[in-house]
CSV table of C-alpha atoms in Angstrom, one decimal:
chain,number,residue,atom,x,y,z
I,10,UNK,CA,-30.4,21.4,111.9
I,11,UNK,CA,-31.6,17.9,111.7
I,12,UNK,CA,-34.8,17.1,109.6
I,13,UNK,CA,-36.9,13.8,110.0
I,14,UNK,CA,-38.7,12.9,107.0
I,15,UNK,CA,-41.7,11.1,106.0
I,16,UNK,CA,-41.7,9.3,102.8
I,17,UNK,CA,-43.9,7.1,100.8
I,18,UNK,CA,-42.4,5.4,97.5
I,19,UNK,CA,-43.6,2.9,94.8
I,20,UNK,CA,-40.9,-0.3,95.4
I,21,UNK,CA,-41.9,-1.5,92.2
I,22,UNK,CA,-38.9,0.0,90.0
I,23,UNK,CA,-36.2,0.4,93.1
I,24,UNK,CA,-33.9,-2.5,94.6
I,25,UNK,CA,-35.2,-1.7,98.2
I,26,UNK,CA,-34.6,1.3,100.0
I,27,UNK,CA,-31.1,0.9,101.2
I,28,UNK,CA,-28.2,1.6,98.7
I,29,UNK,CA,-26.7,-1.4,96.7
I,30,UNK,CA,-23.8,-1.3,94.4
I,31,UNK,CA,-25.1,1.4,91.3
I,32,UNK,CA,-29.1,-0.6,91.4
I,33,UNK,CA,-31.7,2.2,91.5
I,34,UNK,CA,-33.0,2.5,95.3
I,35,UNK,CA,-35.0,4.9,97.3
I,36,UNK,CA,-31.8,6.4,99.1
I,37,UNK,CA,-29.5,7.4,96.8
I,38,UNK,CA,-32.8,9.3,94.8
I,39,UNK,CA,-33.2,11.0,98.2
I,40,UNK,CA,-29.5,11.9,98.6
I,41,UNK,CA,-29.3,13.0,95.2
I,42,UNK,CA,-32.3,15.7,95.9
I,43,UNK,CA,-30.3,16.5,98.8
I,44,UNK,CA,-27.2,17.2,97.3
I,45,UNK,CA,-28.8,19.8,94.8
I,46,UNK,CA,-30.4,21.2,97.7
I,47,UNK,CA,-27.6,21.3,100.4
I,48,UNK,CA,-24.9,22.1,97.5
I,49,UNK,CA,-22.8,18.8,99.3
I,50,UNK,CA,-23.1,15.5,100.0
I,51,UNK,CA,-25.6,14.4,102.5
I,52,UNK,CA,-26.0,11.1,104.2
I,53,UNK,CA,-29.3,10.0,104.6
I,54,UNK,CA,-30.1,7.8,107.8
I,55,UNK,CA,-32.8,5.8,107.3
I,56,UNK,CA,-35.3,4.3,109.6
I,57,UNK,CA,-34.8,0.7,108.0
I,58,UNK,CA,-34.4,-1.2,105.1
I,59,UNK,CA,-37.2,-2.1,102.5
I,60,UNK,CA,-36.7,-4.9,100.2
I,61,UNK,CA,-37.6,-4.3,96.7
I,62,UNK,CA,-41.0,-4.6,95.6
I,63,UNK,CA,-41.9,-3.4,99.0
I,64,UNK,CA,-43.6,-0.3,98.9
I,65,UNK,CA,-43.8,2.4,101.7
I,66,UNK,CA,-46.4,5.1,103.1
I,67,UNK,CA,-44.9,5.5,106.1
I,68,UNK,CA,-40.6,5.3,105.5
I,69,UNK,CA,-38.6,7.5,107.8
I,70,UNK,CA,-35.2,9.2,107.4
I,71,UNK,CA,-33.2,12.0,108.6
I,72,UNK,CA,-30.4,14.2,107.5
I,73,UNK,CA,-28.5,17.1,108.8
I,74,UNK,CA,-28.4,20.5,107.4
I,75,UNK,CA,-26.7,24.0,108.8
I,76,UNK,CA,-29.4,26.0,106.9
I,77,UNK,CA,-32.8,26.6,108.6
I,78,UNK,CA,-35.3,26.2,106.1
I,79,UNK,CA,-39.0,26.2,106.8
I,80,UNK,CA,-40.4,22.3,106.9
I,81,UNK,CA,-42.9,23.3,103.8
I,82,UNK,CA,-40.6,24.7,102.0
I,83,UNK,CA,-37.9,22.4,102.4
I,84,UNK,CA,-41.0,19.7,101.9
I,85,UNK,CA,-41.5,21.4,98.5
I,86,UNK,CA,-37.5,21.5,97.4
I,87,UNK,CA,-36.9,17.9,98.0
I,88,UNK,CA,-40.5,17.0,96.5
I,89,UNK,CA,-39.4,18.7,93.2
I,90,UNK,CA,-36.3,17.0,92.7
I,91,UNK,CA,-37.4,13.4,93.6
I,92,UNK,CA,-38.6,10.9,90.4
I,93,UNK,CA,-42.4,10.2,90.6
I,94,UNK,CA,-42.4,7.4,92.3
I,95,UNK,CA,-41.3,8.7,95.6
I,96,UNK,CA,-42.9,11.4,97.5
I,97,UNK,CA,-41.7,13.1,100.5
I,98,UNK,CA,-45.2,13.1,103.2
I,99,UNK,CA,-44.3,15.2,106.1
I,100,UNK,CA,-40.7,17.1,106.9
I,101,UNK,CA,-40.0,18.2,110.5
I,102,UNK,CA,-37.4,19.9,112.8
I,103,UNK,CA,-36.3,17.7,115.5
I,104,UNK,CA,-32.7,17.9,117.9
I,105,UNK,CA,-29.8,16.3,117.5
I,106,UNK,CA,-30.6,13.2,119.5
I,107,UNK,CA,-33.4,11.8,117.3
I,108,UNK,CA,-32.5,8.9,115.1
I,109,UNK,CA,-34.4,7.7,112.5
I,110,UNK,CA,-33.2,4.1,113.4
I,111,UNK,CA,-32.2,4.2,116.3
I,112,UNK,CA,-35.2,6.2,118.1
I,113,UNK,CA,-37.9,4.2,116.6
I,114,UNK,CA,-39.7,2.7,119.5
I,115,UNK,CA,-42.1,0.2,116.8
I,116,UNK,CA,-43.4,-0.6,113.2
I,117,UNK,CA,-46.3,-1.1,111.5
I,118,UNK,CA,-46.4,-3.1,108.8
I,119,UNK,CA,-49.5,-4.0,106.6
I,120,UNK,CA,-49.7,-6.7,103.9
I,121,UNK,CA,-52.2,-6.6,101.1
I,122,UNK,CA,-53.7,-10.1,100.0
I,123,UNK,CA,-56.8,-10.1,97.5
I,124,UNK,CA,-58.5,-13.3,96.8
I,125,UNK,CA,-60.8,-11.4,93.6
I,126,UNK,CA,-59.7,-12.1,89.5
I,127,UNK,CA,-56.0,-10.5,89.1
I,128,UNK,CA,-56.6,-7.3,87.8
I,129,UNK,CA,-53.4,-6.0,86.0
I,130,UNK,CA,-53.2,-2.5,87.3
I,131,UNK,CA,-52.6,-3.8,90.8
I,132,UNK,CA,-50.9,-7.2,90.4
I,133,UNK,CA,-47.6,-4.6,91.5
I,134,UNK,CA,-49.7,-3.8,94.9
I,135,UNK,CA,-50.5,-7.0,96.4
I,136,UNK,CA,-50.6,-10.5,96.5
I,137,UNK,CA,-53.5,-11.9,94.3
I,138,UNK,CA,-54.2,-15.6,95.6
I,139,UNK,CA,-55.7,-18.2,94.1
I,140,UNK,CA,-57.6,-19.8,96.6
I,141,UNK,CA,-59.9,-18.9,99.2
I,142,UNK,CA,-58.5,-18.9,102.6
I,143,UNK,CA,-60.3,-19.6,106.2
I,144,UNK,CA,-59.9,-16.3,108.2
I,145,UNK,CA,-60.7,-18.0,111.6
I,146,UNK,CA,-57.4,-20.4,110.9
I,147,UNK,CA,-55.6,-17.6,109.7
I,148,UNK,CA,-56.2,-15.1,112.9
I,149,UNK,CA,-55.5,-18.9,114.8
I,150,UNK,CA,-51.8,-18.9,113.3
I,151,UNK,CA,-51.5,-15.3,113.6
I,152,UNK,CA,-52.0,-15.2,117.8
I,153,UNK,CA,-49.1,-17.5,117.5
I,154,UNK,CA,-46.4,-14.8,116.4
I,155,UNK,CA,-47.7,-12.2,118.8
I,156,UNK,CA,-45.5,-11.6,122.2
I,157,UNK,CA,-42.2,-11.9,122.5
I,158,UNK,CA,-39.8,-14.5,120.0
I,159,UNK,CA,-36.5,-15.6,119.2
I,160,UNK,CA,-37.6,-15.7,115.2
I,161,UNK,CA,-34.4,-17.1,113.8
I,162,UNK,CA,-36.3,-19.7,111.7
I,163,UNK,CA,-38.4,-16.6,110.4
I,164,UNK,CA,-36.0,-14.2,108.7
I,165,UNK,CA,-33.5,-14.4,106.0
I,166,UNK,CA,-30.8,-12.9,107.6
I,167,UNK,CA,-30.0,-15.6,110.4
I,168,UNK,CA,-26.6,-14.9,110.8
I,169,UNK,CA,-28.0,-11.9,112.9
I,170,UNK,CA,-26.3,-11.6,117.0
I,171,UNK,CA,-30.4,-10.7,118.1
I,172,UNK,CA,-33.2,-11.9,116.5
I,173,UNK,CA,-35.8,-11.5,119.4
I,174,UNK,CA,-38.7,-9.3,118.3
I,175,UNK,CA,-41.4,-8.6,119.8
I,176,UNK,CA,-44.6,-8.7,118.0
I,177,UNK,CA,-47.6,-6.3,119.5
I,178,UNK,CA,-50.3,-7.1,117.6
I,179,UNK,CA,-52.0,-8.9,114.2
I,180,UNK,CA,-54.9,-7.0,113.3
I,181,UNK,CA,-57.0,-8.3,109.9
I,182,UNK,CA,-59.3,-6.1,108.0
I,183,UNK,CA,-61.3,-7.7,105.0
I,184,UNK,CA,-63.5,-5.6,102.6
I,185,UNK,CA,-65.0,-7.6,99.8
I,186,UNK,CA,-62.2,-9.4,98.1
I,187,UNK,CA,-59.4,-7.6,100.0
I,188,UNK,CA,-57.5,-8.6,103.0
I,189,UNK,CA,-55.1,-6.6,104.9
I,190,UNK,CA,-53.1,-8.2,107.6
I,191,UNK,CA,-51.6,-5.1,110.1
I,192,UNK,CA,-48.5,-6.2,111.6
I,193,UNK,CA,-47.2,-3.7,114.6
I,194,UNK,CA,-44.1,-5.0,116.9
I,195,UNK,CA,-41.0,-3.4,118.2
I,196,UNK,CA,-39.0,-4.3,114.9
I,197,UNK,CA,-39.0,-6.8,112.2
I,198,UNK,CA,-36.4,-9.2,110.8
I,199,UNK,CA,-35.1,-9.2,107.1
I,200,UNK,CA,-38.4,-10.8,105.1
I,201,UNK,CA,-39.9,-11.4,109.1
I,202,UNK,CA,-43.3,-10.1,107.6
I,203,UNK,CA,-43.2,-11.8,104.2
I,204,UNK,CA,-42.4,-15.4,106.2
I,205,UNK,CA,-45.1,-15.0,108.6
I,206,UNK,CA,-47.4,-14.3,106.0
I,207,UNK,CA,-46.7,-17.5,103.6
I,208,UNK,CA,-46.9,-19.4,107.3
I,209,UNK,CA,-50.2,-18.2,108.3
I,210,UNK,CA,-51.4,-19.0,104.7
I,211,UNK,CA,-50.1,-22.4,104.9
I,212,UNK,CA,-51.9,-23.1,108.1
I,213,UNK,CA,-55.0,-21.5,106.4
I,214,UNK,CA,-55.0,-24.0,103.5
I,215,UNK,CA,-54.6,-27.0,105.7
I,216,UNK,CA,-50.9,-27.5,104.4
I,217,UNK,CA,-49.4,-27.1,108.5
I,218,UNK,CA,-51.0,-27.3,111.5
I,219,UNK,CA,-50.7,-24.8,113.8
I,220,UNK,CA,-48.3,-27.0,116.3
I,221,UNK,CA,-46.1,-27.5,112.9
I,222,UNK,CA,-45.9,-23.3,113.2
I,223,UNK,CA,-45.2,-23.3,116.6
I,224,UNK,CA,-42.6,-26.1,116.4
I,225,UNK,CA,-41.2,-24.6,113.5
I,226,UNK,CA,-41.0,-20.9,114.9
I,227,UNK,CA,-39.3,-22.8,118.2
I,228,UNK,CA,-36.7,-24.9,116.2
I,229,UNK,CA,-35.0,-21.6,115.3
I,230,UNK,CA,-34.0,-22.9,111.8
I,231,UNK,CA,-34.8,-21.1,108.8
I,232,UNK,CA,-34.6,-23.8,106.8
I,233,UNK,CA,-37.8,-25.5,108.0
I,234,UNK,CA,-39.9,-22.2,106.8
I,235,UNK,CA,-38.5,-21.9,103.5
I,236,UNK,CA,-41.1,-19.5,101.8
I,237,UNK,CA,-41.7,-15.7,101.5
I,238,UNK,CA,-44.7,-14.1,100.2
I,239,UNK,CA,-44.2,-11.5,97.5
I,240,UNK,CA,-42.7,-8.2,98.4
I,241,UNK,CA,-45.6,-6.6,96.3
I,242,UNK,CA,-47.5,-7.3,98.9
I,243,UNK,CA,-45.9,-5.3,101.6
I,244,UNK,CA,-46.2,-2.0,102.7
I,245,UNK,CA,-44.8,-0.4,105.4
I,246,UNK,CA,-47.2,2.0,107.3
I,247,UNK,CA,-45.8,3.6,109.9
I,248,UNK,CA,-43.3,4.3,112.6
I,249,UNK,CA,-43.9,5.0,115.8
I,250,UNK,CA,-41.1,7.7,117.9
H,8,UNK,CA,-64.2,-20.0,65.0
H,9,UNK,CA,-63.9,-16.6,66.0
H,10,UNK,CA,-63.3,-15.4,69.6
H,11,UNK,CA,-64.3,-12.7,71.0
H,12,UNK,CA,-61.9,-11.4,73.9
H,13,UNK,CA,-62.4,-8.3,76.4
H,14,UNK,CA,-58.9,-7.4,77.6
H,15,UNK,CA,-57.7,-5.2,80.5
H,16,UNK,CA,-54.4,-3.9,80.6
H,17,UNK,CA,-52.2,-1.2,82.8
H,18,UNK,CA,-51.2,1.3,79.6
H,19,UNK,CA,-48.1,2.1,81.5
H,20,UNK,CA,-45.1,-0.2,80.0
H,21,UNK,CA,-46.6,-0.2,76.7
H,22,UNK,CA,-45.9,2.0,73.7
H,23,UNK,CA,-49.7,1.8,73.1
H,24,UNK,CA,-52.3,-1.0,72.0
H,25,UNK,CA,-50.9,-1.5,68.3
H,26,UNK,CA,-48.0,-2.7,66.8
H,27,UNK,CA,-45.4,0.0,66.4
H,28,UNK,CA,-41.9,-1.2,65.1
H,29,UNK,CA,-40.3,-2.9,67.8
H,30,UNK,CA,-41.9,-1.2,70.8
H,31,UNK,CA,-43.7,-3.4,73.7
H,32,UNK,CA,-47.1,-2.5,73.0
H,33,UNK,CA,-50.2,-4.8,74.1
H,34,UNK,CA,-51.3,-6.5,70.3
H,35,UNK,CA,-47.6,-8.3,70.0
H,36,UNK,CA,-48.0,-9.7,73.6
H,37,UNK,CA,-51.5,-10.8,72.1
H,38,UNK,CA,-50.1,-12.5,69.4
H,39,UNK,CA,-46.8,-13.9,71.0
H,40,UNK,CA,-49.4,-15.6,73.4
H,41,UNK,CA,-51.7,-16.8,70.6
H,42,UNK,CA,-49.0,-18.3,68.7
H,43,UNK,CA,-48.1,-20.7,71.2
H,44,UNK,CA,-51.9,-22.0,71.6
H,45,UNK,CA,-52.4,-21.7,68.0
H,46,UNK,CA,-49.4,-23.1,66.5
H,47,UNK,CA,-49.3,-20.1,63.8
H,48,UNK,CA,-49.0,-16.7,63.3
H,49,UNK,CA,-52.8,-15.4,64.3
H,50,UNK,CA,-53.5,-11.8,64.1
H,51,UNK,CA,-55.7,-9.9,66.9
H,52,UNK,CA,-58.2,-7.5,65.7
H,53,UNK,CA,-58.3,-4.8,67.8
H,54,UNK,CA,-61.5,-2.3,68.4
H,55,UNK,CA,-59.2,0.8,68.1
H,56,UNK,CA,-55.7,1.6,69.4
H,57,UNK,CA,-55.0,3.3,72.6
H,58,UNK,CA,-51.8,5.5,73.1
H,59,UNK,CA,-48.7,4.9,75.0
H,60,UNK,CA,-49.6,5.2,78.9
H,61,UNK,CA,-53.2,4.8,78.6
H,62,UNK,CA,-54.9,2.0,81.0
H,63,UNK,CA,-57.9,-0.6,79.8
H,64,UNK,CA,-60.4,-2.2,81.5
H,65,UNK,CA,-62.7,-2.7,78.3
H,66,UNK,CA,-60.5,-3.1,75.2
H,67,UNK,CA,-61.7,-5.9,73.1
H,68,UNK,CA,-60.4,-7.6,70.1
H,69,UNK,CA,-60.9,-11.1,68.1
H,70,UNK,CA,-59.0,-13.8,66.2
H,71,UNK,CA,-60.1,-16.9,64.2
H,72,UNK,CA,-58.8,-20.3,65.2
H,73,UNK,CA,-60.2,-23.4,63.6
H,74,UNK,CA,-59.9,-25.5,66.9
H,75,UNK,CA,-63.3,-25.0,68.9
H,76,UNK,CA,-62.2,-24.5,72.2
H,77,UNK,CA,-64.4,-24.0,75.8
H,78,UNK,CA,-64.5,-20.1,76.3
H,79,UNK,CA,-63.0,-20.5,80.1
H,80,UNK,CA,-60.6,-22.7,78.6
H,81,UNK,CA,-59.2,-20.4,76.0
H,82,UNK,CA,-59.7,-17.6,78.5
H,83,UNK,CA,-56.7,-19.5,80.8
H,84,UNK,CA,-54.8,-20.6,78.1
H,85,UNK,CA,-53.8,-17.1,76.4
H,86,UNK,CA,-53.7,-15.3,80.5
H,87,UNK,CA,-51.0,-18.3,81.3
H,88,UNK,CA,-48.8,-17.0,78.6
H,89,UNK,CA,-49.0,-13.2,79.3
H,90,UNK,CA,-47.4,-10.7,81.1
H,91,UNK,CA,-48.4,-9.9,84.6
H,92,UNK,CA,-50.2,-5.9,83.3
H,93,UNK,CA,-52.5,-7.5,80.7
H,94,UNK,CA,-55.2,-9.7,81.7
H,95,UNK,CA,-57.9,-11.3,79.4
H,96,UNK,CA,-61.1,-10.8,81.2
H,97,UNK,CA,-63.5,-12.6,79.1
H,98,UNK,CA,-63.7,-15.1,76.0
H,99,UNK,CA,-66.7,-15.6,73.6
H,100,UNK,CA,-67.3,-17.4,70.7
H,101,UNK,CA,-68.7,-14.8,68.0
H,102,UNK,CA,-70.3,-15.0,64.7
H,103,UNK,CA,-67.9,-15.0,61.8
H,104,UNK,CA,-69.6,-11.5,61.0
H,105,UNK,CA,-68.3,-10.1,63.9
H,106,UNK,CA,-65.5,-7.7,64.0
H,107,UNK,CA,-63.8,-5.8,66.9
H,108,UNK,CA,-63.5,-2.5,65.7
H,109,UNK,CA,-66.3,-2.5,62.7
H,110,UNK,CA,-69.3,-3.9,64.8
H,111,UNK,CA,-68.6,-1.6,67.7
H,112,UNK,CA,-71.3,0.7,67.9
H,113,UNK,CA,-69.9,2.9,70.8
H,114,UNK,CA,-67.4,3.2,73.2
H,115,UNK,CA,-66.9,4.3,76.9
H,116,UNK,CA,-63.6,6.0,78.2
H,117,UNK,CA,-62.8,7.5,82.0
H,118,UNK,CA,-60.8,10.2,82.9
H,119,UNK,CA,-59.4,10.2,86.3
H,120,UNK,CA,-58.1,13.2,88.1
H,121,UNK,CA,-57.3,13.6,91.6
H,122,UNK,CA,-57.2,16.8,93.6
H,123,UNK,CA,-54.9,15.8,96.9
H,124,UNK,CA,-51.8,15.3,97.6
H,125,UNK,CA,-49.2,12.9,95.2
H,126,UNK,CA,-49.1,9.4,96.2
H,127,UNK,CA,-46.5,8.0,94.3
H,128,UNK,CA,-48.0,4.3,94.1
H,129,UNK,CA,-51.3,6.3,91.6
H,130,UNK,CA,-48.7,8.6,89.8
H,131,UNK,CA,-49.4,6.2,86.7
H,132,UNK,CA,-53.1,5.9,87.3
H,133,UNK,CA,-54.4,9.5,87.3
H,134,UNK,CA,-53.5,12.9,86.9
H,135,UNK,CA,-52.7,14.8,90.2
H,136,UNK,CA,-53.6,18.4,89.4
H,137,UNK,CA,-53.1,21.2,92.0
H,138,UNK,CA,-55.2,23.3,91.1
H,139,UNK,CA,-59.0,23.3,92.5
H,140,UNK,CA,-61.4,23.4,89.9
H,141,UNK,CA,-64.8,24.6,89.5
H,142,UNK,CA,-67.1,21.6,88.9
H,143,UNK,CA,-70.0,23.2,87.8
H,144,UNK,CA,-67.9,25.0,85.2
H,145,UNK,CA,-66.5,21.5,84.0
H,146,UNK,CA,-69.7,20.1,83.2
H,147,UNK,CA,-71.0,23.4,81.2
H,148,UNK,CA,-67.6,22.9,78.9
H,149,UNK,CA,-68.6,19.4,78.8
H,150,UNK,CA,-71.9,20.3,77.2
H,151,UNK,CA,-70.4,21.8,74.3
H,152,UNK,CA,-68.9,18.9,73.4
H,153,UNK,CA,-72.3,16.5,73.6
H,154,UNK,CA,-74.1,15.8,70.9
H,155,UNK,CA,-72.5,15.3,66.8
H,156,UNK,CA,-69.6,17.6,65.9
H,157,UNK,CA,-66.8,17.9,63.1
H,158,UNK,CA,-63.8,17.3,66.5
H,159,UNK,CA,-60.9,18.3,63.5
H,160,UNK,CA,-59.7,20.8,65.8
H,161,UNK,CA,-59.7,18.2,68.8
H,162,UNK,CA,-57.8,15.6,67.6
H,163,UNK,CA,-54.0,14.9,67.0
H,164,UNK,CA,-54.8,12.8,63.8
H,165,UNK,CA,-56.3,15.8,61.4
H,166,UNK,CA,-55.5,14.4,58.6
H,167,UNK,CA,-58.3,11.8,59.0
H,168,UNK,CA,-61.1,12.0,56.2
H,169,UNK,CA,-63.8,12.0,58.4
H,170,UNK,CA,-63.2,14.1,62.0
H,171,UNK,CA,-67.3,14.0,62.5
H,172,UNK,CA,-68.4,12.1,65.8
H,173,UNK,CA,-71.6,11.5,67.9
H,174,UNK,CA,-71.0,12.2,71.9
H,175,UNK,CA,-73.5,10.4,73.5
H,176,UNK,CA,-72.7,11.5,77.3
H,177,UNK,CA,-70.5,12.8,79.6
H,178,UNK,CA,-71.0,12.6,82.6
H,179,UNK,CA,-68.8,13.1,86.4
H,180,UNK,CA,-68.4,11.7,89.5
H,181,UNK,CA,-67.0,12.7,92.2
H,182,UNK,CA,-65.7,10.5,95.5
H,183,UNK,CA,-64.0,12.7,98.1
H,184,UNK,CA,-61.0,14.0,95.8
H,185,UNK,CA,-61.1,12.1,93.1
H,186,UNK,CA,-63.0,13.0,89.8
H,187,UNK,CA,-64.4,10.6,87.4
H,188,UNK,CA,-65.3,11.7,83.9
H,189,UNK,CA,-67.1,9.1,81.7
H,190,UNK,CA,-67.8,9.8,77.9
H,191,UNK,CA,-69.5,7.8,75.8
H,192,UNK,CA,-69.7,8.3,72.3
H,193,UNK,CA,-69.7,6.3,68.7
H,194,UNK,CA,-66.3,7.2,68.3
H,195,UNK,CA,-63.3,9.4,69.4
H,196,UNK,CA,-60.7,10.5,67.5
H,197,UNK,CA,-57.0,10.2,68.4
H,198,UNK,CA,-56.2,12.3,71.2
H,199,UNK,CA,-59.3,13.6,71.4
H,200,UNK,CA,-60.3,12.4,74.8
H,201,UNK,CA,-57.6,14.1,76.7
H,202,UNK,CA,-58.0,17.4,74.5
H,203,UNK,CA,-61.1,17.4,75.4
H,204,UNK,CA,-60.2,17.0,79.2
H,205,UNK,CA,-57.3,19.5,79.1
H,206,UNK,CA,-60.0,22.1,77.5
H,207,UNK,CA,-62.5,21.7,80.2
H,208,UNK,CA,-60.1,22.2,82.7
H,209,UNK,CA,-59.0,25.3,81.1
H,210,UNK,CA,-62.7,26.4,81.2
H,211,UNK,CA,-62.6,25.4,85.0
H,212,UNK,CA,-59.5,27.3,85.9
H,213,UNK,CA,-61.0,30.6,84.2
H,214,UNK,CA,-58.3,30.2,81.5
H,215,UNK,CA,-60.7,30.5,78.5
H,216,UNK,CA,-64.4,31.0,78.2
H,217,UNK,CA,-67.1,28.6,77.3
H,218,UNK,CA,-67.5,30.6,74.2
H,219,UNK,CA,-63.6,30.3,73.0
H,220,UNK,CA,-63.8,26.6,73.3
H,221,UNK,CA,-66.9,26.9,70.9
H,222,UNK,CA,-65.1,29.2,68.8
H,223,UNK,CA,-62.1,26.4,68.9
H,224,UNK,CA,-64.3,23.5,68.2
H,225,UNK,CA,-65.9,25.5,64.6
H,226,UNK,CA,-62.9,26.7,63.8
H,227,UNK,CA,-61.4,23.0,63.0
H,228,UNK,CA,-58.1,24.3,63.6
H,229,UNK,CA,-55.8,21.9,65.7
H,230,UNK,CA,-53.0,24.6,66.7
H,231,UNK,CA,-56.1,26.3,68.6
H,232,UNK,CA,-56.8,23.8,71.0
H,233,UNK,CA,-52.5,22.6,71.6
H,234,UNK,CA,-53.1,20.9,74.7
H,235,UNK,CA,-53.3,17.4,76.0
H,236,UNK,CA,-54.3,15.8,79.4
H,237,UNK,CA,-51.8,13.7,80.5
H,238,UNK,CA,-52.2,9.3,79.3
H,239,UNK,CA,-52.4,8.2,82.7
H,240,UNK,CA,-55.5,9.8,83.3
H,241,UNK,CA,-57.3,8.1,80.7
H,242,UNK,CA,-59.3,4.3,80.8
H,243,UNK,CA,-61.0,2.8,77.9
H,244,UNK,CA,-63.5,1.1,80.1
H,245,UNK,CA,-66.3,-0.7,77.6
H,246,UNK,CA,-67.3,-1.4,74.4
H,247,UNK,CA,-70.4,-1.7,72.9
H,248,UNK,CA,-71.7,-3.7,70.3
């Protein structure tokens, strides 16, 4: 039997999602539910990595197990055994051909900006900014991201053979001091979100123009966009199959 | 001078508002922070303590400095040289007759509890109960509890000399699954917020009747009324002076 799993987690006390060395991360929490479960070790596949900090409504994996269990109940077993701070959403039956990487057709991304006086219980859930930021310049750097891109010069790992993505759609929703930026594309490259973020806020504050995004985005060297907006920031939403 | 600050903090890293040994709790980041702008050891006078886990929006306490500085200016100075989960919301200069926890005259705390599904990134800012409840219920065990009682058998402190205290209000609100209790009263008692919580919801939940929780309140007996909502429930949200 294969399950696919729904998952949404707190980043805030795990080093990402993928397992690193013995730091606490959202995988080997989920394997270690699974193995009291399934009595054995069991991989979990996930549908990508999260860094840490980043948190996650929407995180897919799947496993394999011989034993049919009803997806409640099996929701229920894994639920029980997991640490607060991750929380399994949805479980399902699919066949043997679905892969939580590899079937994922696109992403959706959102990141959390609020421009309001930092207000300690959330400075873990999004980016509190100092200064106020022009939405029409920001939607104007955004529109250049969308389509299809060789982002090289926007991801961390540019040692990468592909780094052509393709980026859907930017879609901004502010409610009083809150602004969520919704990023949907085919995939996303380590930190691609976070870079394009700190980008269109530099364009916003006057720092860049928007040619000196385009060039920069076209140059294909990541050292000529150098910063990342905090991971806090970052959630990611949803996947589509 | 003496400055008045309002403080809000997220309970869940600290072992409470007051110094205890060598725990992390909210008063030695206070001072730490004051010491550098002060240049000495300055004590903060808090309005009351608040346990391990429990949030603020609302705490207040003051300290003396002889150097008159701009309230906005202070304000900055002390939030620059704090950690990111306390935040100082509001600076005034205050009569020298003014004292944090003796001039208060009453004080408001919330109660959070939410009725759907876990979301791990609230876990720490509410309790998730399973369990519908009976609203209607909840407010008739909150009007045993209005108006001036001996609370001795609601509190975890009983050794106190004086256990008798003035509820002004309670009052609820409810927001799709979400409920909001918010009591005001001169006073609480240690604890006695969430016993008072955790013995309305037993009232909801049919568990005992509205008379047994009089018959625990008169009794003054602490081992009848054991438990205790969870701390992450619970905001001190205002003072009153």
């Amino acid at each position: 039997m294969r399950y696919k799993c729904t998952v949404a987690y707190d980043g805030t006390n795990f080093h990402g999602f993928q397992v690193q060395n013995d730091l606490r991360c959202v995988q080997s929490e989920l394997e270690n539910a699974l193995l009291i479960i399934t009595k054995k070790k069991t991989k979990v596949y996930g549908a990508g990595r999260t860094d840490a900090g980043v948190h996650a409504y929407g995180q897919v994996f799947h496993f394999d197990f011989e034993v049919d269990m009803k997806d409640a109940f099996m929701k229920n077993a894994i639920n029980c055994r997991l640490p607060k701070d991750i929380h399994i959403v949805k479980v399902e039956h699919v066949g043997e051909d679905f892969h939580a990487r590899f079937s994922a057709k696109s992403k959706t991304y959102e990141y959390l900006m609020d421009f309001s006086e930092v207000d300690p219980l959330k400075v873990n859930y999004r980016w509190y900014y100092k200064y106020p930021l022009d939405a029409s310049k920001l939607k104007e750097a955004a529109k250049v991201f969308i389509g299809t891109h060789d982002f090289k010069a926007i991801t961390k790992n540019h040692k990468l053979e592909n780094t052509i993505r393709t980026i859907y759609s930017i879609d901004f929703c502010e409610v009083d001091s809150l602004l969520k930026i919704r990023f949907k594309g085919n995939g996303f490259l380590h930190n691609q979100v976070r870079i394009m973020v700190a980008m269109m806020v530099e364009v916003a504050r006057g720092k860049i123009t928007i040619s000196d995004l385009e060039n920069v985005l076209n140059s294909l060297d990541r050292k000529r966009a150098p910063k990342t907006a905090p991971a806090n920031g970052l959630y990611l939403v949803d996947i589509q199959y």
